[in-house]
Amino acid sequence: MNLTGNTILITGGASGIGLALAQRFVQAGSTVIVCGRRADKLREAQQQVPGLQVRTCDLASPAERVALRDWAVGQFPQLNVLINNAGVQRRLQVADPEDWAARQQEIAINFEAPVQLAELFIPHLRQQPAAAIVNVTSGLAFTPPAFAPIYGATKAALHSFTVALRHQLRNTRIEVLEIVPPAVNTDLGGAGLHNFGVPVAEFADAVLARLAAGELEVGFGTSEERRLASRSELDAATEAMNARFS
Ligand SMILES: NC(=O)c1ccc[n+]([C@@H]2O[C@H](COP(=O)([O-])OP(=O)(O)OC[C@H]3O[C@@H](n4cnc5c(N)ncnc54)[C@H](OP(=O)(O)O)[C@@H]3O)[C@@H](O)[C@H]2O)c1
C-alpha cells in the first residue's frame, strides 16, 4: 500500500492504535479523517495531529454509518481508504444475565459496522484510481478468549469476512488488508487492562512499514505467530491463554 497521497477514514481514530496510525499516515503525506463518539477525544487528537479531520459518530447505529458515508464522500471526494479500526472489548461471563442490548452493541460495533461500511463505501472506492479497505482484527481472532467470548467471536468473524471480501474484490482496484494486533498498550476495554501490551508506537511503526512493503495481512509478535500457526499450535496457545486468565 502506498502511504502517501491517500485520503483515509479511520474509524475510532481519536485514541490508541487508530490515532497512532493516523499520525503516521499524516506524516507520510496522506489526508486523514477520524471518527468516534467522544467529541473531547476528537478535539485532543486534532491538537496532537495537525491537519487531522474529525467527525463524531456512533457506529453502533446503522443510520449513523450511512450518515458518516454521506458526509465523508461529500466532504472528501478523493477518499480512497477506509480503515475499520473502531472496537470495544467487554469482559463477561456468558451465563450472567444482562440486557441483550449490551451484548448486541459489541457485535454491532466490532462486526456489523465494518460489514455495513464496506458495503456503503465500495461504490465510491471503485471510482478511485487506487483504494483499500483495511480491517483491524486481533490475535484473539485465532485463539478464542474465555474472558471476552463475544469480542473474540467478532474478531474471528471479521477475519473471515476480510478474507472473503479480498476474494470478491480481486479484480477491482480495491485492495483488502488486515491488521492483526497482539495485546497493545491502549485503553481498550478500560484503562489499565492492556498495560502489559506492546507500546502502541512500536506496533504502529512496524505495521506501516509492512503495509508500505505491500503485505496484505500484518501481525506483530504473538499475533504474527498466531495468524501463521497450525491448528495444533493454536489449540495449545488457546489452552495456555485461557488457563492463565480464568
Ligand atoms: N489494544 C489491544 O490490545 C488490541 C488488540 C487486538 C486488537 N485491537 C483492536 O484495535 C482496535 C483499536 O483499539 P485500541 O486498542 O486502539 O483501543 P481504544 O483506544 O479504546 O480505541 C477504540 C476506538 O474505537 C472507538 N469506538 C468505540 N466504539 C465506537 C462506536 N460505537 N462508534 C465509533 N467509534 C467507536 C473509540 O472511541 P469512542 O469511545 O470515543 O467512540 C476509540 O477511539 C479495536 O478494533 C481493537 O479491537 C486492540
PDB file of C-alpha atoms and ligand atoms in Angstrom:
ATOM      1  CA  MET A   1       0.000   0.000   0.000  1.00  0.00           C
ATOM      2  CA  ASN A   2       1.260   3.434  -0.924  1.00  0.00           C
ATOM      3  CA  LEU A   3       1.324   5.516   2.296  1.00  0.00           C
ATOM      4  CA  THR A   4       1.405   8.884   0.534  1.00  0.00           C
ATOM      5  CA  GLY A   5      -1.323  10.891  -1.196  1.00  0.00           C
ATOM      6  CA  ASN A   6      -4.302   8.981   0.204  1.00  0.00           C
ATOM      7  CA  THR A   7      -7.461  10.330   1.808  1.00  0.00           C
ATOM      8  CA  ILE A   8      -8.127   7.929   4.670  1.00  0.00           C
ATOM      9  CA  LEU A   9     -11.072   7.481   7.022  1.00  0.00           C
ATOM     10  CA  ILE A  10     -10.020   5.743  10.268  1.00  0.00           C
ATOM     11  CA  THR A  11     -12.933   4.762  12.488  1.00  0.00           C
ATOM     12  CA  GLY A  12     -12.124   5.088  16.186  1.00  0.00           C
ATOM     13  CA  GLY A  13      -9.008   7.039  15.248  1.00  0.00           C
ATOM     14  CA  ALA A  14      -9.021   9.508  18.154  1.00  0.00           C
ATOM     15  CA  SER A  15      -7.187   7.144  20.516  1.00  0.00           C
ATOM     16  CA  GLY A  16      -4.905   4.130  20.745  1.00  0.00           C
ATOM     17  CA  ILE A  17      -3.986   2.221  17.609  1.00  0.00           C
ATOM     18  CA  GLY A  18      -6.183   4.341  15.317  1.00  0.00           C
ATOM     19  CA  LEU A  19      -4.568   7.578  16.471  1.00  0.00           C
ATOM     20  CA  ALA A  20      -1.067   6.126  16.084  1.00  0.00           C
ATOM     21  CA  LEU A  21      -1.929   5.060  12.523  1.00  0.00           C
ATOM     22  CA  ALA A  22      -3.470   8.497  11.827  1.00  0.00           C
ATOM     23  CA  GLN A  23      -0.305  10.299  12.977  1.00  0.00           C
ATOM     24  CA  ARG A  24       1.882   8.158  10.759  1.00  0.00           C
ATOM     25  CA  PHE A  25      -0.305   8.429   7.668  1.00  0.00           C
ATOM     26  CA  VAL A  26      -0.394  12.233   8.047  1.00  0.00           C
ATOM     27  CA  GLN A  27       3.412  12.292   8.428  1.00  0.00           C
ATOM     28  CA  ALA A  28       3.674  10.167   5.271  1.00  0.00           C
ATOM     29  CA  GLY A  29       1.651  12.737   3.306  1.00  0.00           C
ATOM     30  CA  SER A  30      -1.941  11.461   3.421  1.00  0.00           C
ATOM     31  CA  THR A  31      -5.081  13.305   4.496  1.00  0.00           C
ATOM     32  CA  VAL A  32      -6.718  11.583   7.473  1.00  0.00           C
ATOM     33  CA  ILE A  33     -10.229  11.784   8.881  1.00  0.00           C
ATOM     34  CA  VAL A  34     -11.023  10.090  12.207  1.00  0.00           C
ATOM     35  CA  CYS A  35     -14.379   9.496  13.843  1.00  0.00           C
ATOM     36  CA  GLY A  36     -15.611   8.365  17.238  1.00  0.00           C
ATOM     37  CA  ARG A  37     -18.276   9.030  19.858  1.00  0.00           C
ATOM     38  CA  ARG A  38     -16.336  11.299  22.236  1.00  0.00           C
ATOM     39  CA  ALA A  39     -16.048  14.888  20.976  1.00  0.00           C
ATOM     40  CA  ASP A  40     -13.384  15.728  23.612  1.00  0.00           C
ATOM     41  CA  LYS A  41     -11.143  12.874  22.393  1.00  0.00           C
ATOM     42  CA  LEU A  42     -11.566  14.023  18.797  1.00  0.00           C
ATOM     43  CA  ARG A  43     -10.549  17.582  19.768  1.00  0.00           C
ATOM     44  CA  GLU A  44      -7.484  16.282  21.651  1.00  0.00           C
ATOM     45  CA  ALA A  45      -6.489  14.197  18.625  1.00  0.00           C
ATOM     46  CA  GLN A  46      -6.794  17.255  16.387  1.00  0.00           C
ATOM     47  CA  GLN A  47      -4.432  19.137  18.692  1.00  0.00           C
ATOM     48  CA  GLN A  48      -1.910  16.294  18.534  1.00  0.00           C
ATOM     49  CA  VAL A  49      -2.056  15.774  14.769  1.00  0.00           C
ATOM     50  CA  PRO A  50      -2.018  18.964  12.701  1.00  0.00           C
ATOM     51  CA  GLY A  51      -4.480  18.834   9.819  1.00  0.00           C
ATOM     52  CA  LEU A  52      -6.448  15.897  11.212  1.00  0.00           C
ATOM     53  CA  GLN A  53     -10.132  15.987  10.207  1.00  0.00           C
ATOM     54  CA  VAL A  54     -12.691  14.736  12.720  1.00  0.00           C
ATOM     55  CA  ARG A  55     -16.328  13.679  12.890  1.00  0.00           C
ATOM     56  CA  THR A  56     -18.465  12.445  15.777  1.00  0.00           C
ATOM     57  CA  CYS A  57     -20.434   9.274  15.101  1.00  0.00           C
ATOM     58  CA  ASP A  58     -21.695   6.190  16.883  1.00  0.00           C
ATOM     59  CA  LEU A  59     -21.017   3.200  14.663  1.00  0.00           C
ATOM     60  CA  ALA A  60     -23.360   1.002  16.676  1.00  0.00           C
ATOM     61  CA  SER A  61     -26.141   2.730  14.714  1.00  0.00           C
ATOM     62  CA  PRO A  62     -26.794   1.699  11.082  1.00  0.00           C
ATOM     63  CA  ALA A  63     -28.242   5.148  10.339  1.00  0.00           C
ATOM     64  CA  GLU A  64     -25.079   6.846  11.658  1.00  0.00           C
ATOM     65  CA  ARG A  65     -22.945   4.624   9.396  1.00  0.00           C
ATOM     66  CA  VAL A  66     -24.934   5.877   6.401  1.00  0.00           C
ATOM     67  CA  ALA A  67     -24.650   9.486   7.613  1.00  0.00           C
ATOM     68  CA  LEU A  68     -20.876   9.056   8.046  1.00  0.00           C
ATOM     69  CA  ARG A  69     -20.519   7.747   4.484  1.00  0.00           C
ATOM     70  CA  ASP A  70     -22.642  10.572   3.055  1.00  0.00           C
ATOM     71  CA  TRP A  71     -20.663  13.228   4.949  1.00  0.00           C
ATOM     72  CA  ALA A  72     -17.254  11.695   4.222  1.00  0.00           C
ATOM     73  CA  VAL A  73     -17.647  11.239   0.465  1.00  0.00           C
ATOM     74  CA  GLY A  74     -19.367  14.649   0.213  1.00  0.00           C
ATOM     75  CA  GLN A  75     -16.562  16.474   2.045  1.00  0.00           C
ATOM     76  CA  PHE A  76     -13.697  14.334   0.742  1.00  0.00           C
ATOM     77  CA  PRO A  77     -14.494  13.148  -2.803  1.00  0.00           C
ATOM     78  CA  GLN A  78     -10.966  11.716  -3.113  1.00  0.00           C
ATOM     79  CA  LEU A  79     -11.436   9.445  -0.092  1.00  0.00           C
ATOM     80  CA  ASN A  80      -9.772   6.197  -1.151  1.00  0.00           C
ATOM     81  CA  VAL A  81      -9.026   4.242   2.044  1.00  0.00           C
ATOM     82  CA  LEU A  82     -11.391   3.008   4.778  1.00  0.00           C
ATOM     83  CA  ILE A  83      -9.766   1.680   7.945  1.00  0.00           C
ATOM     84  CA  ASN A  84     -12.283  -0.169  10.119  1.00  0.00           C
ATOM     85  CA  ASN A  85     -10.484   0.229  13.435  1.00  0.00           C
ATOM     86  CA  ALA A  86     -13.204   1.163  15.989  1.00  0.00           C
ATOM     87  CA  GLY A  87     -13.803  -1.567  18.518  1.00  0.00           C
ATOM     88  CA  VAL A  88     -14.811  -2.351  22.069  1.00  0.00           C
ATOM     89  CA  GLN A  89     -13.938  -5.265  24.326  1.00  0.00           C
ATOM     90  CA  ARG A  90     -16.245  -6.456  27.093  1.00  0.00           C
ATOM     91  CA  ARG A  91     -15.186  -8.991  29.679  1.00  0.00           C
ATOM     92  CA  LEU A  92     -18.173 -11.102  30.671  1.00  0.00           C
ATOM     93  CA  GLN A  93     -19.459 -14.496  31.695  1.00  0.00           C
ATOM     94  CA  VAL A  94     -21.962 -15.737  29.119  1.00  0.00           C
ATOM     95  CA  ALA A  95     -24.234 -17.178  31.837  1.00  0.00           C
ATOM     96  CA  ASP A  96     -24.509 -13.890  33.742  1.00  0.00           C
ATOM     97  CA  PRO A  97     -27.874 -12.273  32.950  1.00  0.00           C
ATOM     98  CA  GLU A  98     -27.820  -8.820  31.414  1.00  0.00           C
ATOM     99  CA  ASP A  99     -29.731  -6.835  28.814  1.00  0.00           C
ATOM    100  CA  TRP A 100     -29.230  -8.294  25.360  1.00  0.00           C
ATOM    101  CA  ALA A 101     -28.700  -4.733  24.098  1.00  0.00           C
ATOM    102  CA  ALA A 102     -25.338  -4.544  25.908  1.00  0.00           C
ATOM    103  CA  ARG A 103     -24.096  -7.707  24.193  1.00  0.00           C
ATOM    104  CA  GLN A 104     -25.605  -6.828  20.839  1.00  0.00           C
ATOM    105  CA  GLN A 105     -23.769  -3.488  20.908  1.00  0.00           C
ATOM    106  CA  GLU A 106     -20.352  -5.188  20.971  1.00  0.00           C
ATOM    107  CA  ILE A 107     -21.328  -7.263  17.939  1.00  0.00           C
ATOM    108  CA  ALA A 108     -22.701  -4.142  16.204  1.00  0.00           C
ATOM    109  CA  ILE A 109     -19.553  -2.057  16.737  1.00  0.00           C
ATOM    110  CA  ASN A 110     -16.938  -4.735  16.112  1.00  0.00           C
ATOM    111  CA  PHE A 111     -18.538  -6.703  13.287  1.00  0.00           C
ATOM    112  CA  GLU A 112     -21.733  -5.201  11.855  1.00  0.00           C
ATOM    113  CA  ALA A 113     -20.181  -1.751  11.374  1.00  0.00           C
ATOM    114  CA  PRO A 114     -17.213  -2.919   9.251  1.00  0.00           C
ATOM    115  CA  VAL A 115     -19.547  -5.089   7.154  1.00  0.00           C
ATOM    116  CA  GLN A 116     -22.007  -2.251   6.510  1.00  0.00           C
ATOM    117  CA  LEU A 117     -19.273   0.356   5.961  1.00  0.00           C
ATOM    118  CA  ALA A 118     -17.680  -1.912   3.345  1.00  0.00           C
ATOM    119  CA  GLU A 119     -20.997  -2.125   1.504  1.00  0.00           C
ATOM    120  CA  LEU A 120     -21.553   1.631   1.804  1.00  0.00           C
ATOM    121  CA  PHE A 121     -18.061   2.697   0.672  1.00  0.00           C
ATOM    122  CA  ILE A 122     -17.298   0.150  -2.076  1.00  0.00           C
ATOM    123  CA  PRO A 123     -19.210   2.042  -4.819  1.00  0.00           C
ATOM    124  CA  HIS A 124     -17.199   5.192  -4.011  1.00  0.00           C
ATOM    125  CA  LEU A 125     -13.890   3.341  -3.638  1.00  0.00           C
ATOM    126  CA  ARG A 126     -14.396   1.647  -7.020  1.00  0.00           C
ATOM    127  CA  GLN A 127     -14.188   5.051  -8.675  1.00  0.00           C
ATOM    128  CA  GLN A 128     -10.768   5.863  -7.197  1.00  0.00           C
ATOM    129  CA  PRO A 129      -7.541   5.117  -9.099  1.00  0.00           C
ATOM    130  CA  ALA A 130      -6.302   3.044  -6.131  1.00  0.00           C
ATOM    131  CA  ALA A 131      -8.240   2.169  -2.997  1.00  0.00           C
ATOM    132  CA  ALA A 132      -8.148  -0.013   0.100  1.00  0.00           C
ATOM    133  CA  ILE A 133     -10.318  -1.357   2.885  1.00  0.00           C
ATOM    134  CA  VAL A 134      -8.266  -2.182   5.978  1.00  0.00           C
ATOM    135  CA  ASN A 135      -9.890  -4.159   8.784  1.00  0.00           C
ATOM    136  CA  VAL A 136      -8.380  -4.262  12.275  1.00  0.00           C
ATOM    137  CA  THR A 137      -8.955  -7.694  13.801  1.00  0.00           C
ATOM    138  CA  SER A 138      -6.925  -9.265  16.631  1.00  0.00           C
ATOM    139  CA  GLY A 139      -4.665 -12.175  17.523  1.00  0.00           C
ATOM    140  CA  LEU A 140      -7.726 -13.267  19.514  1.00  0.00           C
ATOM    141  CA  ALA A 141      -9.477 -13.940  16.175  1.00  0.00           C
ATOM    142  CA  PHE A 142      -7.285 -17.063  16.054  1.00  0.00           C
ATOM    143  CA  THR A 143      -7.301 -18.024  19.769  1.00  0.00           C
ATOM    144  CA  PRO A 144     -10.766 -17.650  21.367  1.00  0.00           C
ATOM    145  CA  PRO A 145     -10.534 -15.828  24.728  1.00  0.00           C
ATOM    146  CA  ALA A 146     -12.743 -17.137  27.553  1.00  0.00           C
ATOM    147  CA  PHE A 147     -12.501 -13.727  29.285  1.00  0.00           C
ATOM    148  CA  ALA A 148     -14.067 -11.912  26.309  1.00  0.00           C
ATOM    149  CA  PRO A 149     -16.045 -14.503  24.335  1.00  0.00           C
ATOM    150  CA  ILE A 150     -18.129 -12.117  22.216  1.00  0.00           C
ATOM    151  CA  TYR A 151     -15.114  -9.952  21.410  1.00  0.00           C
ATOM    152  CA  GLY A 152     -13.124 -12.955  20.177  1.00  0.00           C
ATOM    153  CA  ALA A 153     -16.040 -14.152  18.071  1.00  0.00           C
ATOM    154  CA  THR A 154     -16.495 -10.714  16.438  1.00  0.00           C
ATOM    155  CA  LYS A 155     -12.810 -10.625  15.543  1.00  0.00           C
ATOM    156  CA  ALA A 156     -12.871 -14.177  14.131  1.00  0.00           C
ATOM    157  CA  ALA A 157     -15.910 -13.174  12.058  1.00  0.00           C
ATOM    158  CA  LEU A 158     -14.175 -10.021  10.834  1.00  0.00           C
ATOM    159  CA  HIS A 159     -11.088 -12.018   9.830  1.00  0.00           C
ATOM    160  CA  SER A 160     -13.278 -14.422   7.836  1.00  0.00           C
ATOM    161  CA  PHE A 161     -15.186 -11.539   6.223  1.00  0.00           C
ATOM    162  CA  THR A 162     -11.912  -9.815   5.299  1.00  0.00           C
ATOM    163  CA  VAL A 163     -10.546 -12.876   3.508  1.00  0.00           C
ATOM    164  CA  ALA A 164     -13.844 -13.405   1.662  1.00  0.00           C
ATOM    165  CA  LEU A 165     -14.044  -9.733   0.663  1.00  0.00           C
ATOM    166  CA  ARG A 166     -10.467  -9.855  -0.658  1.00  0.00           C
ATOM    167  CA  HIS A 167     -11.522 -12.667  -2.981  1.00  0.00           C
ATOM    168  CA  GLN A 168     -14.701 -10.833  -4.059  1.00  0.00           C
ATOM    169  CA  LEU A 169     -12.759  -7.674  -4.935  1.00  0.00           C
ATOM    170  CA  ARG A 170      -9.817  -9.494  -6.502  1.00  0.00           C
ATOM    171  CA  ASN A 171     -10.423  -7.999  -9.943  1.00  0.00           C
ATOM    172  CA  THR A 172     -11.003  -4.434  -8.766  1.00  0.00           C
ATOM    173  CA  ARG A 173      -8.647  -1.622  -7.763  1.00  0.00           C
ATOM    174  CA  ILE A 174      -9.714  -2.039  -4.106  1.00  0.00           C
ATOM    175  CA  GLU A 175      -7.162  -3.903  -2.001  1.00  0.00           C
ATOM    176  CA  VAL A 176      -8.470  -5.594   1.155  1.00  0.00           C
ATOM    177  CA  LEU A 177      -5.999  -5.636   4.032  1.00  0.00           C
ATOM    178  CA  GLU A 178      -6.000  -6.826   7.621  1.00  0.00           C
ATOM    179  CA  ILE A 179      -4.096  -5.539  10.636  1.00  0.00           C
ATOM    180  CA  VAL A 180      -3.929  -8.190  13.367  1.00  0.00           C
ATOM    181  CA  PRO A 181      -2.785  -6.542  16.615  1.00  0.00           C
ATOM    182  CA  PRO A 182      -1.430  -8.515  19.585  1.00  0.00           C
ATOM    183  CA  ALA A 183      -2.048  -7.044  23.064  1.00  0.00           C
ATOM    184  CA  VAL A 184      -1.135  -3.360  22.623  1.00  0.00           C
ATOM    185  CA  ASN A 185      -0.929  -0.862  25.490  1.00  0.00           C
ATOM    186  CA  THR A 186      -4.115   1.175  24.901  1.00  0.00           C
ATOM    187  CA  ASP A 187      -7.308   1.815  26.893  1.00  0.00           C
ATOM    188  CA  LEU A 188      -9.211  -0.960  25.082  1.00  0.00           C
ATOM    189  CA  GLY A 189     -11.779  -2.442  27.472  1.00  0.00           C
ATOM    190  CA  GLY A 190     -10.963   0.205  30.119  1.00  0.00           C
ATOM    191  CA  ALA A 191      -7.841   1.979  31.350  1.00  0.00           C
ATOM    192  CA  GLY A 192      -5.071  -0.321  32.544  1.00  0.00           C
ATOM    193  CA  LEU A 193      -6.391  -3.621  31.178  1.00  0.00           C
ATOM    194  CA  HIS A 194      -3.828  -3.690  28.351  1.00  0.00           C
ATOM    195  CA  ASN A 195      -0.818  -2.110  30.015  1.00  0.00           C
ATOM    196  CA  PHE A 196       1.036  -5.424  29.627  1.00  0.00           C
ATOM    197  CA  GLY A 197       0.789  -4.957  25.854  1.00  0.00           C
ATOM    198  CA  VAL A 198       3.436  -3.731  23.434  1.00  0.00           C
ATOM    199  CA  PRO A 199       3.874   0.057  23.097  1.00  0.00           C
ATOM    200  CA  VAL A 200       1.453   1.445  20.534  1.00  0.00           C
ATOM    201  CA  ALA A 201       4.183   3.431  18.729  1.00  0.00           C
ATOM    202  CA  GLU A 202       6.347   0.337  18.241  1.00  0.00           C
ATOM    203  CA  PHE A 203       3.365  -1.591  16.896  1.00  0.00           C
ATOM    204  CA  ALA A 204       2.211   1.197  14.554  1.00  0.00           C
ATOM    205  CA  ASP A 205       5.731   1.758  13.146  1.00  0.00           C
ATOM    206  CA  ALA A 206       6.011  -1.942  12.322  1.00  0.00           C
ATOM    207  CA  VAL A 207       2.557  -2.059  10.731  1.00  0.00           C
ATOM    208  CA  LEU A 208       3.160   0.953   8.495  1.00  0.00           C
ATOM    209  CA  ALA A 209       6.494  -0.443   7.296  1.00  0.00           C
ATOM    210  CA  ARG A 210       4.872  -3.733   6.324  1.00  0.00           C
ATOM    211  CA  LEU A 211       1.863  -2.096   4.657  1.00  0.00           C
ATOM    212  CA  ALA A 212       4.326   0.028   2.664  1.00  0.00           C
ATOM    213  CA  ALA A 213       6.102  -3.180   1.633  1.00  0.00           C
ATOM    214  CA  GLY A 214       2.841  -4.462   0.138  1.00  0.00           C
ATOM    215  CA  GLU A 215       1.781  -7.036   2.740  1.00  0.00           C
ATOM    216  CA  LEU A 216      -1.960  -7.674   2.950  1.00  0.00           C
ATOM    217  CA  GLU A 217      -2.190  -9.257   6.435  1.00  0.00           C
ATOM    218  CA  VAL A 218       0.044  -7.875   9.150  1.00  0.00           C
ATOM    219  CA  GLY A 219       0.512  -9.100  12.711  1.00  0.00           C
ATOM    220  CA  PHE A 220       3.165  -8.334  15.322  1.00  0.00           C
ATOM    221  CA  GLY A 221       4.836 -10.581  17.915  1.00  0.00           C
ATOM    222  CA  THR A 222       2.329 -13.087  19.280  1.00  0.00           C
ATOM    223  CA  SER A 223      -0.377 -12.144  16.757  1.00  0.00           C
ATOM    224  CA  GLU A 224       2.077 -12.716  13.901  1.00  0.00           C
ATOM    225  CA  GLU A 225       2.762 -16.183  15.348  1.00  0.00           C
ATOM    226  CA  ARG A 226      -0.970 -16.870  15.731  1.00  0.00           C
ATOM    227  CA  ARG A 227      -2.058 -15.790  12.281  1.00  0.00           C
ATOM    228  CA  LEU A 228       0.521 -18.190  10.832  1.00  0.00           C
ATOM    229  CA  ALA A 229       0.121 -21.057  13.337  1.00  0.00           C
ATOM    230  CA  SER A 230      -1.047 -24.604  12.677  1.00  0.00           C
ATOM    231  CA  ARG A 231      -4.301 -25.826  14.257  1.00  0.00           C
ATOM    232  CA  SER A 232      -2.403 -27.759  16.945  1.00  0.00           C
ATOM    233  CA  GLU A 233      -0.281 -24.691  17.774  1.00  0.00           C
ATOM    234  CA  LEU A 234      -3.461 -22.576  18.010  1.00  0.00           C
ATOM    235  CA  ASP A 235      -5.107 -25.138  20.295  1.00  0.00           C
ATOM    236  CA  ALA A 236      -2.062 -25.097  22.596  1.00  0.00           C
ATOM    237  CA  ALA A 237      -1.949 -21.270  22.659  1.00  0.00           C
ATOM    238  CA  THR A 238      -5.707 -21.097  23.387  1.00  0.00           C
ATOM    239  CA  GLU A 239      -5.361 -23.600  26.218  1.00  0.00           C
ATOM    240  CA  ALA A 240      -2.409 -21.757  27.769  1.00  0.00           C
ATOM    241  CA  MET A 241      -4.057 -18.324  27.491  1.00  0.00           C
ATOM    242  CA  ASN A 242      -7.360 -19.457  28.961  1.00  0.00           C
ATOM    243  CA  ALA A 243      -5.663 -21.326  31.821  1.00  0.00           C
ATOM    244  CA  ARG A 244      -3.813 -18.115  32.666  1.00  0.00           C
ATOM    245  CA  PHE A 245      -6.867 -15.832  32.551  1.00  0.00           C
ATOM    246  CA  SER A 246      -9.568 -17.992  34.170  1.00  0.00           C
TER     247      SER A 246
HETATM  248  N1  LIG B   1      -5.195  -2.829  22.304  1.00  0.00           N
HETATM  249  C1  LIG B   1      -5.160  -4.119  22.062  1.00  0.00           C
HETATM  250  O1  LIG B   1      -4.578  -4.910  22.830  1.00  0.00           O
HETATM  251  C2  LIG B   1      -5.809  -4.666  20.805  1.00  0.00           C
HETATM  252  C3  LIG B   1      -5.540  -5.990  20.453  1.00  0.00           C
HETATM  253  C4  LIG B   1      -6.142  -6.510  19.326  1.00  0.00           C
HETATM  254  C5  LIG B   1      -6.992  -5.731  18.564  1.00  0.00           C
HETATM  255  N2  LIG B   1      -7.266  -4.463  18.938  1.00  0.00           N
HETATM  256  C6  LIG B   1      -8.215  -3.693  18.138  1.00  0.00           C
HETATM  257  O2  LIG B   1      -7.665  -2.453  17.752  1.00  0.00           O
HETATM  258  C7  LIG B   1      -8.728  -1.529  17.519  1.00  0.00           C
HETATM  259  C8  LIG B   1      -8.423  -0.233  18.229  1.00  0.00           C
HETATM  260  O3  LIG B   1      -8.437  -0.446  19.635  1.00  0.00           O
HETATM  261  P1  LIG B   1      -7.429   0.278  20.644  1.00  0.00           P
HETATM  262  O4  LIG B   1      -6.637  -0.762  21.291  1.00  0.00           O
HETATM  263  O5  LIG B   1      -6.741   1.389  19.961  1.00  0.00           O
HETATM  264  O6  LIG B   1      -8.446   0.799  21.778  1.00  0.00           O
HETATM  265  P2  LIG B   1      -9.101   2.226  22.009  1.00  0.00           P
HETATM  266  O7  LIG B   1      -8.053   3.268  22.260  1.00  0.00           O
HETATM  267  O8  LIG B   1     -10.159   2.016  23.020  1.00  0.00           O
HETATM  268  O9  LIG B   1      -9.733   2.564  20.586  1.00  0.00           O
HETATM  269  C9  LIG B   1     -11.008   2.165  20.187  1.00  0.00           C
HETATM  270  C10 LIG B   1     -11.626   3.333  19.453  1.00  0.00           C
HETATM  271  O10 LIG B   1     -12.897   2.925  18.913  1.00  0.00           O
HETATM  272  C11 LIG B   1     -13.799   3.981  19.112  1.00  0.00           C
HETATM  273  N3  LIG B   1     -15.163   3.450  19.183  1.00  0.00           N
HETATM  274  C12 LIG B   1     -15.625   2.513  20.052  1.00  0.00           C
HETATM  275  N4  LIG B   1     -16.943   2.345  19.875  1.00  0.00           N
HETATM  276  C13 LIG B   1     -17.304   3.174  18.876  1.00  0.00           C
HETATM  277  C14 LIG B   1     -18.542   3.464  18.265  1.00  0.00           C
HETATM  278  N5  LIG B   1     -19.696   2.884  18.663  1.00  0.00           N
HETATM  279  N6  LIG B   1     -18.579   4.368  17.263  1.00  0.00           N
HETATM  280  C15 LIG B   1     -17.436   4.991  16.873  1.00  0.00           C
HETATM  281  N7  LIG B   1     -16.236   4.762  17.428  1.00  0.00           N
HETATM  282  C16 LIG B   1     -16.185   3.875  18.426  1.00  0.00           C
HETATM  283  C17 LIG B   1     -13.389   4.631  20.433  1.00  0.00           C
HETATM  284  O11 LIG B   1     -13.794   5.992  20.510  1.00  0.00           O
HETATM  285  P3  LIG B   1     -15.103   6.436  21.327  1.00  0.00           P
HETATM  286  O12 LIG B   1     -15.126   5.648  22.603  1.00  0.00           O
HETATM  287  O13 LIG B   1     -14.902   7.896  21.528  1.00  0.00           O
HETATM  288  O14 LIG B   1     -16.259   6.127  20.430  1.00  0.00           O
HETATM  289  C18 LIG B   1     -11.866   4.524  20.372  1.00  0.00           C
HETATM  290  O15 LIG B   1     -11.303   5.681  19.805  1.00  0.00           O
HETATM  291  C19 LIG B   1     -10.010  -2.206  18.032  1.00  0.00           C
HETATM  292  O16 LIG B   1     -10.729  -2.742  16.940  1.00  0.00           O
HETATM  293  C20 LIG B   1      -9.468  -3.323  18.891  1.00  0.00           C
HETATM  294  O17 LIG B   1     -10.366  -4.402  18.984  1.00  0.00           O
HETATM  295  C21 LIG B   1      -6.678  -3.897  20.035  1.00  0.00           C
END
